[in-house]
PDB file of C-alpha atoms and ligand atoms in Angstrom:
ATOM      1  CA  MET P 928      68.335  98.077 168.457  1.00 96.00           C
ATOM      2  CA  THR P 929      68.099 101.082 166.171  1.00 98.00           C
ATOM      3  CA  ILE P 930      70.127 102.140 163.164  1.00 98.00           C
ATOM      4  CA  ARG P 931      70.590 105.841 162.554  1.00 98.00           C
ATOM      5  CA  THR P 932      72.870 108.357 160.875  1.00 98.00           C
ATOM      6  CA  MET P 933      76.216 108.795 162.615  1.00 98.00           C
ATOM      7  CA  THR P 934      77.166 112.251 163.890  1.00 98.00           C
ATOM      8  CA  ILE P 935      80.388 113.548 165.418  1.00 98.00           C
ATOM      9  CA  ASP P 936      78.717 113.256 168.847  1.00 98.00           C
ATOM     10  CA  ASP P 937      79.034 109.460 168.415  1.00 98.00           C
ATOM     11  CA  TYR P 938      82.811 109.703 167.974  1.00 98.00           C
ATOM     12  CA  ASP P 939      83.910 108.586 171.458  1.00 98.00           C
ATOM     13  CA  GLN P 940      81.682 105.510 171.449  1.00 98.00           C
ATOM     14  CA  VAL P 941      82.532 104.631 167.841  1.00 98.00           C
ATOM     15  CA  TRP P 942      86.252 104.980 168.525  1.00 98.00           C
ATOM     16  CA  HIS P 943      85.881 102.731 171.581  1.00 97.00           C
ATOM     17  CA  LEU P 944      84.089 100.150 169.408  1.00 98.00           C
ATOM     18  CA  TRP P 945      86.843 100.303 166.761  1.00 97.00           C
ATOM     19  CA  SER P 946      89.496  99.829 169.440  1.00 96.00           C
ATOM     20  CA  GLU P 947      87.988  96.425 170.301  1.00 96.00           C
ATOM     21  CA  ILE P 948      87.713  95.051 166.735  1.00 95.00           C
ATOM     22  CA  LYS P 949      90.578  92.619 166.165  1.00 93.00           C
ATOM     23  CA  GLY P 950      92.372  93.229 162.879  1.00 91.00           C
ATOM     24  CA  PHE P 951      91.130  96.793 162.429  1.00 92.00           C
ATOM     25  CA  GLY P 952      93.708  99.331 161.290  1.00 93.00           C
ATOM     26  CA  ILE P 953      93.175 102.650 163.096  1.00 95.00           C
ATOM     27  CA  ARG P 954      94.885 105.647 161.505  1.00 96.00           C
ATOM     28  CA  THR P 955      96.364 108.446 163.579  1.00 95.00           C
ATOM     29  CA  LEU P 956      94.985 111.245 161.367  1.00 97.00           C
ATOM     30  CA  ASP P 957      92.022 109.828 159.412  1.00 97.00           C
ATOM     31  CA  ASP P 958      90.488 108.194 162.496  1.00 98.00           C
ATOM     32  CA  SER P 959      91.159 111.047 164.924  1.00 98.00           C
ATOM     33  CA  ARG P 960      88.189 113.178 166.020  1.00 98.00           C
ATOM     34  CA  GLU P 961      89.313 115.882 163.561  1.00 98.00           C
ATOM     35  CA  GLY P 962      89.661 113.351 160.732  1.00 98.00           C
ATOM     36  CA  VAL P 963      86.234 111.822 161.328  1.00 98.00           C
ATOM     37  CA  GLU P 964      84.674 115.274 161.726  1.00 98.00           C
ATOM     38  CA  LYS P 965      86.133 116.288 158.325  1.00 98.00           C
ATOM     39  CA  PHE P 966      84.739 113.110 156.783  1.00 98.00           C
ATOM     40  CA  LEU P 967      81.268 113.587 158.322  1.00 98.00           C
ATOM     41  CA  LYS P 968      81.142 117.259 157.262  1.00 98.00           C
ATOM     42  CA  ARG P 969      81.775 116.168 153.679  1.00 98.00           C
ATOM     43  CA  ASN P 970      79.363 113.230 154.014  1.00 98.00           C
ATOM     44  CA  PRO P 971      76.762 114.192 156.619  1.00 98.00           C
ATOM     45  CA  SER P 972      74.038 111.657 155.784  1.00 98.00           C
ATOM     46  CA  THR P 973      75.688 108.391 154.770  1.00 98.00           C
ATOM     47  CA  SER P 974      77.512 106.980 157.828  1.00 99.00           C
ATOM     48  CA  VAL P 975      75.494 104.919 160.276  1.00 99.00           C
ATOM     49  CA  VAL P 976      75.577 103.550 163.798  1.00 98.00           C
ATOM     50  CA  ALA P 977      73.611 100.737 165.416  1.00 98.00           C
ATOM     51  CA  GLU P 978      72.555 101.559 168.949  1.00 98.00           C
ATOM     52  CA  ASP P 979      71.236  99.386 171.763  1.00 98.00           C
ATOM     53  CA  GLY P 980      70.035 101.118 174.915  1.00 96.00           C
ATOM     54  CA  GLY P 981      72.028 104.261 174.081  1.00 96.00           C
ATOM     55  CA  MET P 982      75.202 102.256 173.454  1.00 98.00           C
ATOM     56  CA  VAL P 983      76.837 102.181 170.007  1.00 98.00           C
ATOM     57  CA  ILE P 984      77.218  98.503 169.065  1.00 98.00           C
ATOM     58  CA  GLY P 985      77.918  98.855 165.348  1.00 98.00           C
ATOM     59  CA  ALA P 986      79.124 101.468 162.891  1.00 98.00           C
ATOM     60  CA  ILE P 987      79.933 102.125 159.249  1.00 98.00           C
ATOM     61  CA  LEU P 988      81.817 105.138 157.951  1.00 98.00           C
ATOM     62  CA  CYS P 989      80.377 105.695 154.499  1.00 98.00           C
ATOM     63  CA  GLY P 990      80.778 108.519 152.048  1.00 98.00           C
ATOM     64  CA  HIS P 991      81.158 109.344 148.371  1.00 98.00           C
ATOM     65  CA  ASP P 992      83.176 111.541 146.075  1.00 98.00           C
ATOM     66  CA  GLY P 993      80.229 112.539 143.876  1.00 98.00           C
ATOM     67  CA  ARG P 994      80.563 109.392 141.776  1.00 98.00           C
ATOM     68  CA  ARG P 995      81.364 106.329 143.853  1.00 98.00           C
ATOM     69  CA  GLY P 996      80.418 105.447 147.395  1.00 98.00           C
ATOM     70  CA  CYS P 997      82.904 103.889 149.784  1.00 98.00           C
ATOM     71  CA  MET P 998      82.565 102.154 153.156  1.00 98.00           C
ATOM     72  CA  TYR P 999      85.198 102.056 155.894  1.00 98.00           C
ATOM     73  CA  HIS P1000      85.448 100.401 159.300  1.00 98.00           C
ATOM     74  CA  VAL P1001      82.306  98.288 158.985  1.00 98.00           C
ATOM     75  CA  CYS P1002      81.912  96.622 162.376  1.00 98.00           C
ATOM     76  CA  VAL P1003      79.562  95.120 164.937  1.00 98.00           C
ATOM     77  CA  ALA P1004      80.557  94.516 168.574  1.00 98.00           C
ATOM     78  CA  GLU P1005      81.431  90.849 169.007  1.00 97.00           C
ATOM     79  CA  LYS P1006      78.538  89.873 171.259  1.00 97.00           C
ATOM     80  CA  TYR P1007      75.972  91.407 168.867  1.00 98.00           C
ATOM     81  CA  ARG P1008      77.188  89.612 165.745  1.00 98.00           C
ATOM     82  CA  LYS P1009      75.225  87.160 163.580  1.00 98.00           C
ATOM     83  CA  HIS P1010      71.889  88.885 164.204  1.00 98.00           C
ATOM     84  CA  GLY P1011      71.693  90.728 160.907  1.00 98.00           C
ATOM     85  CA  ILE P1012      72.941  94.052 162.298  1.00 98.00           C
ATOM     86  CA  GLY P1013      75.898  94.325 159.918  1.00 98.00           C
ATOM     87  CA  HIS P1014      73.624  93.650 156.962  1.00 98.00           C
ATOM     88  CA  GLN P1015      70.983  96.136 158.138  1.00 98.00           C
ATOM     89  CA  MET P1016      73.615  98.846 158.644  1.00 98.00           C
ATOM     90  CA  ALA P1017      75.092  98.222 155.177  1.00 98.00           C
ATOM     91  CA  LEU P1018      71.599  98.474 153.634  1.00 98.00           C
ATOM     92  CA  ALA P1019      70.923 101.736 155.511  1.00 98.00           C
ATOM     93  CA  ALA P1020      74.205 103.251 154.299  1.00 99.00           C
ATOM     94  CA  MET P1021      73.462 102.080 150.736  1.00 98.00           C
ATOM     95  CA  GLU P1022      69.995 103.696 150.856  1.00 98.00           C
ATOM     96  CA  ALA P1023      71.620 106.936 152.049  1.00 98.00           C
ATOM     97  CA  LEU P1024      74.070 106.796 149.119  1.00 98.00           C
ATOM     98  CA  LYS P1025      71.216 106.181 146.672  1.00 98.00           C
ATOM     99  CA  ALA P1026      69.406 109.220 148.104  1.00 98.00           C
ATOM    100  CA  GLU P1027      72.547 111.206 147.167  1.00 98.00           C
ATOM    101  CA  GLY P1028      72.306 109.949 143.566  1.00 98.00           C
ATOM    102  CA  ILE P1029      75.255 107.566 143.919  1.00 98.00           C
ATOM    103  CA  ASN P1030      75.085 104.480 141.703  1.00 98.00           C
ATOM    104  CA  LYS P1031      77.930 102.269 142.922  1.00 98.00           C
ATOM    105  CA  VAL P1032      79.677 101.540 146.214  1.00 98.00           C
ATOM    106  CA  SER P1033      82.903  99.723 147.007  1.00 98.00           C
ATOM    107  CA  LEU P1034      85.135  98.795 149.919  1.00 98.00           C
ATOM    108  CA  ILE P1035      88.416  97.122 150.745  1.00 97.00           C
ATOM    109  CA  ALA P1036      88.608  93.911 152.771  1.00 96.00           C
ATOM    110  CA  PHE P1037      91.925  92.366 153.789  1.00 95.00           C
ATOM    111  CA  LYS P1038      92.360  88.989 152.078  1.00 96.00           C
ATOM    112  CA  SER P1039      93.063  87.516 155.520  1.00 95.00           C
ATOM    113  CA  ASN P1040      89.687  88.670 156.885  1.00 96.00           C
ATOM    114  CA  THR P1041      87.746  85.421 156.488  1.00 97.00           C
ATOM    115  CA  ILE P1042      84.580  86.591 158.272  1.00 97.00           C
ATOM    116  CA  GLY P1043      84.515  89.969 156.525  1.00 98.00           C
ATOM    117  CA  ASN P1044      84.904  88.376 153.095  1.00 98.00           C
ATOM    118  CA  LYS P1045      82.208  85.762 153.826  1.00 98.00           C
ATOM    119  CA  PHE P1046      79.916  88.551 155.015  1.00 98.00           C
ATOM    120  CA  TRP P1047      80.242  90.689 151.880  1.00 98.00           C
ATOM    121  CA  ARG P1048      79.668  87.742 149.573  1.00 98.00           C
ATOM    122  CA  LYS P1049      76.661  86.595 151.603  1.00 98.00           C
ATOM    123  CA  VAL P1050      75.021  90.035 151.475  1.00 98.00           C
ATOM    124  CA  GLY P1051      75.366  90.110 147.717  1.00 98.00           C
ATOM    125  CA  TRP P1052      78.466  92.158 146.991  1.00 98.00           C
ATOM    126  CA  THR P1053      80.627  91.189 144.007  1.00 98.00           C
ATOM    127  CA  PHE P1054      84.212  90.052 144.604  1.00 98.00           C
ATOM    128  CA  ARG P1055      86.284  91.655 141.822  1.00 97.00           C
ATOM    129  CA  GLU P1056      88.961  89.261 140.609  1.00 96.00           C
ATOM    130  CA  ASP P1057      89.651  91.455 137.588  1.00 98.00           C
ATOM    131  CA  LEU P1058      91.038  94.420 139.561  1.00 97.00           C
ATOM    132  CA  ASN P1059      94.268  95.346 141.265  1.00 97.00           C
ATOM    133  CA  TYR P1060      94.096  97.880 144.081  1.00 96.00           C
ATOM    134  CA  TYR P1061      96.571 100.805 144.016  1.00 97.00           C
ATOM    135  CA  ASP P1062      97.216 103.510 146.546  1.00 96.00           C
ATOM    136  CA  PHE P1063      99.816 106.155 147.296  1.00 97.00           C
ATOM    137  CA  THR P1064     100.591 107.620 150.719  1.00 95.00           C
ATOM    138  CA  LEU P1065     100.294 111.417 150.671  1.00 96.00           C
ATOM    139  CA  ASN P1066     101.095 111.973 154.348  1.00 95.00           C
ATOM    140  CA  GLU P1067     103.504 109.708 156.232  1.00 95.00           C
ATOM    141  CA  GLU P1068     102.144 111.007 159.559  1.00 95.00           C
ATOM    142  CA  ASN P1069      98.883 109.094 159.011  1.00 95.00           C
ATOM    143  CA  ILE P1070     100.172 105.966 160.730  1.00 95.00           C
ATOM    144  CA  THR P1071      98.066 102.796 160.959  1.00 94.00           C
ATOM    145  CA  ARG P1072      97.902 100.849 164.233  1.00 94.00           C
ATOM    146  CA  PHE P1073      96.394  97.393 164.021  1.00 95.00           C
ATOM    147  CA  ILE P1074      94.145  96.110 166.824  1.00 94.00           C
ATOM    148  CA  GLU P1075      95.360  92.726 168.108  1.00 94.00           C
TER     149      GLU P1075
HETATM  150  C1  COA F1426      81.613  91.476 159.332  1.00 81.14           C
HETATM  151  C2  COA F1426      80.653  91.917 160.430  1.00 81.14           C
HETATM  152  C3  COA F1426      80.433  93.443 160.308  1.00 81.14           C
HETATM  153  C4  COA F1426      79.314  91.202 160.203  1.00 81.14           C
HETATM  154  O1  COA F1426      78.372  91.716 161.124  1.00 81.14           O
HETATM  155  P1  COA F1426      77.131  90.822 161.607  1.00 81.14           P
HETATM  156  O2  COA F1426      76.152  91.736 162.212  1.00 81.14           O
HETATM  157  O3  COA F1426      77.623  89.699 162.428  1.00 81.14           O
HETATM  158  O4  COA F1426      76.608  90.242 160.205  1.00 81.14           O
HETATM  159  P2  COA F1426      75.141  89.746 159.854  1.00 81.14           P
HETATM  160  O5  COA F1426      74.549  89.067 161.036  1.00 81.14           O
HETATM  161  O6  COA F1426      74.366  90.869 159.241  1.00 81.14           O
HETATM  162  O7  COA F1426      75.488  88.641 158.773  1.00 81.14           O
HETATM  163  C5  COA F1426      75.005  88.633 157.430  1.00 81.14           C
HETATM  164  C6  COA F1426      75.506  87.359 156.773  1.00 81.14           C
HETATM  165  O8  COA F1426      76.939  87.365 156.717  1.00 81.14           O
HETATM  166  C7  COA F1426      77.445  86.043 156.986  1.00 81.14           C
HETATM  167  N1  COA F1426      78.305  86.045 158.158  1.00 81.14           N
HETATM  168  C8  COA F1426      78.343  86.951 159.151  1.00 81.14           C
HETATM  169  N2  COA F1426      79.229  86.591 160.080  1.00 81.14           N
HETATM  170  C9  COA F1426      79.747  85.415 159.664  1.00 81.14           C
HETATM  171  C10 COA F1426      80.696  84.528 160.209  1.00 81.14           C
HETATM  172  N3  COA F1426      81.278  84.769 161.397  1.00 81.14           N
HETATM  173  N4  COA F1426      80.993  83.396 159.518  1.00 81.14           N
HETATM  174  C11 COA F1426      80.376  83.130 158.368  1.00 81.14           C
HETATM  175  N5  COA F1426      79.452  83.935 157.789  1.00 81.14           N
HETATM  176  C12 COA F1426      79.144  85.056 158.441  1.00 81.14           C
HETATM  177  C13 COA F1426      76.270  85.153 157.291  1.00 81.14           C
HETATM  178  O9  COA F1426      76.012  84.394 156.152  1.00 81.14           O
HETATM  179  C14 COA F1426      75.157  86.115 157.572  1.00 81.14           C
HETATM  180  O10 COA F1426      73.923  85.676 157.090  1.00 81.14           O
HETATM  181  P3  COA F1426      73.084  84.579 157.908  1.00 81.14           P
HETATM  182  O11 COA F1426      73.097  85.034 159.348  1.00 81.14           O
HETATM  183  O12 COA F1426      71.751  84.661 157.255  1.00 81.14           O
HETATM  184  O13 COA F1426      73.792  83.305 157.699  1.00 81.14           O
HETATM  185  C15 COA F1426      81.172  91.554 161.844  1.00 81.14           C
HETATM  186  O14 COA F1426      81.513  90.178 161.862  1.00 81.14           O
HETATM  187  C16 COA F1426      82.385  92.328 162.264  1.00 81.14           C
HETATM  188  O15 COA F1426      82.283  93.409 162.856  1.00 81.14           O
HETATM  189  N6  COA F1426      83.598  91.793 161.987  1.00 81.14           N
HETATM  190  C17 COA F1426      84.838  92.456 162.372  1.00 81.14           C
HETATM  191  C18 COA F1426      85.104  93.669 161.494  1.00 81.14           C
HETATM  192  C19 COA F1426      85.169  93.288 160.037  1.00 81.14           C
HETATM  193  O16 COA F1426      85.802  92.310 159.651  1.00 81.14           O
HETATM  194  N7  COA F1426      84.501  94.101 159.210  1.00 81.14           N
HETATM  195  C20 COA F1426      84.509  93.938 157.767  1.00 81.14           C
HETATM  196  C21 COA F1426      85.664  94.663 157.193  1.00 81.14           C
HETATM  197  S1  COA F1426      85.744  94.431 155.437  1.00 81.14           S
END
């Protein structure tokens, strides 16, 4: 198993992986090839994949806005879980952010995602009880489909 920087050439395999992760919300625009390509052009060094025998078995979309890092779609294929791959990928993405001079990183986890929330606490991330999360939809065509 190797962990390396994600490129747009990984898109088909990464999308296939996402499509099998129960509970994931896949967005029509942001998660399209064009959307991911835009993201990776802006953030060429900070997203990672885990690969086993040429097959993508884990991925993290990670980028920053010049101040704060952010992770999206953190996932490991079900049969590869609980072997430290998620943690190793998160550390690799965090090192890449640090190399960009970024000092803080955050992410959103659904409250209902028991495993995801346990994972982030176990790998040392701080659960912020003092914050409320706000967002505003700028494009109604960016529709989210949840994987069941
Ligand atoms: C969350 C996820 C990425 C973790 O990947 P992983 O490779 O299995 O995680 P790791 O093996 O690196 O686990 C690190 C620690 O997290 C905790 N953890 C991971 N999976 C867990 C589970 N199912 N139940 C309880 N704790 C868990 C463990 O404490 C583990 O440390 P340990 O093995 O020393 O006990 C993976 O379960 C996944 O893809 N889930 C679906 C997508 C998702 O929910 N992503 C997070 C969105 S916020």
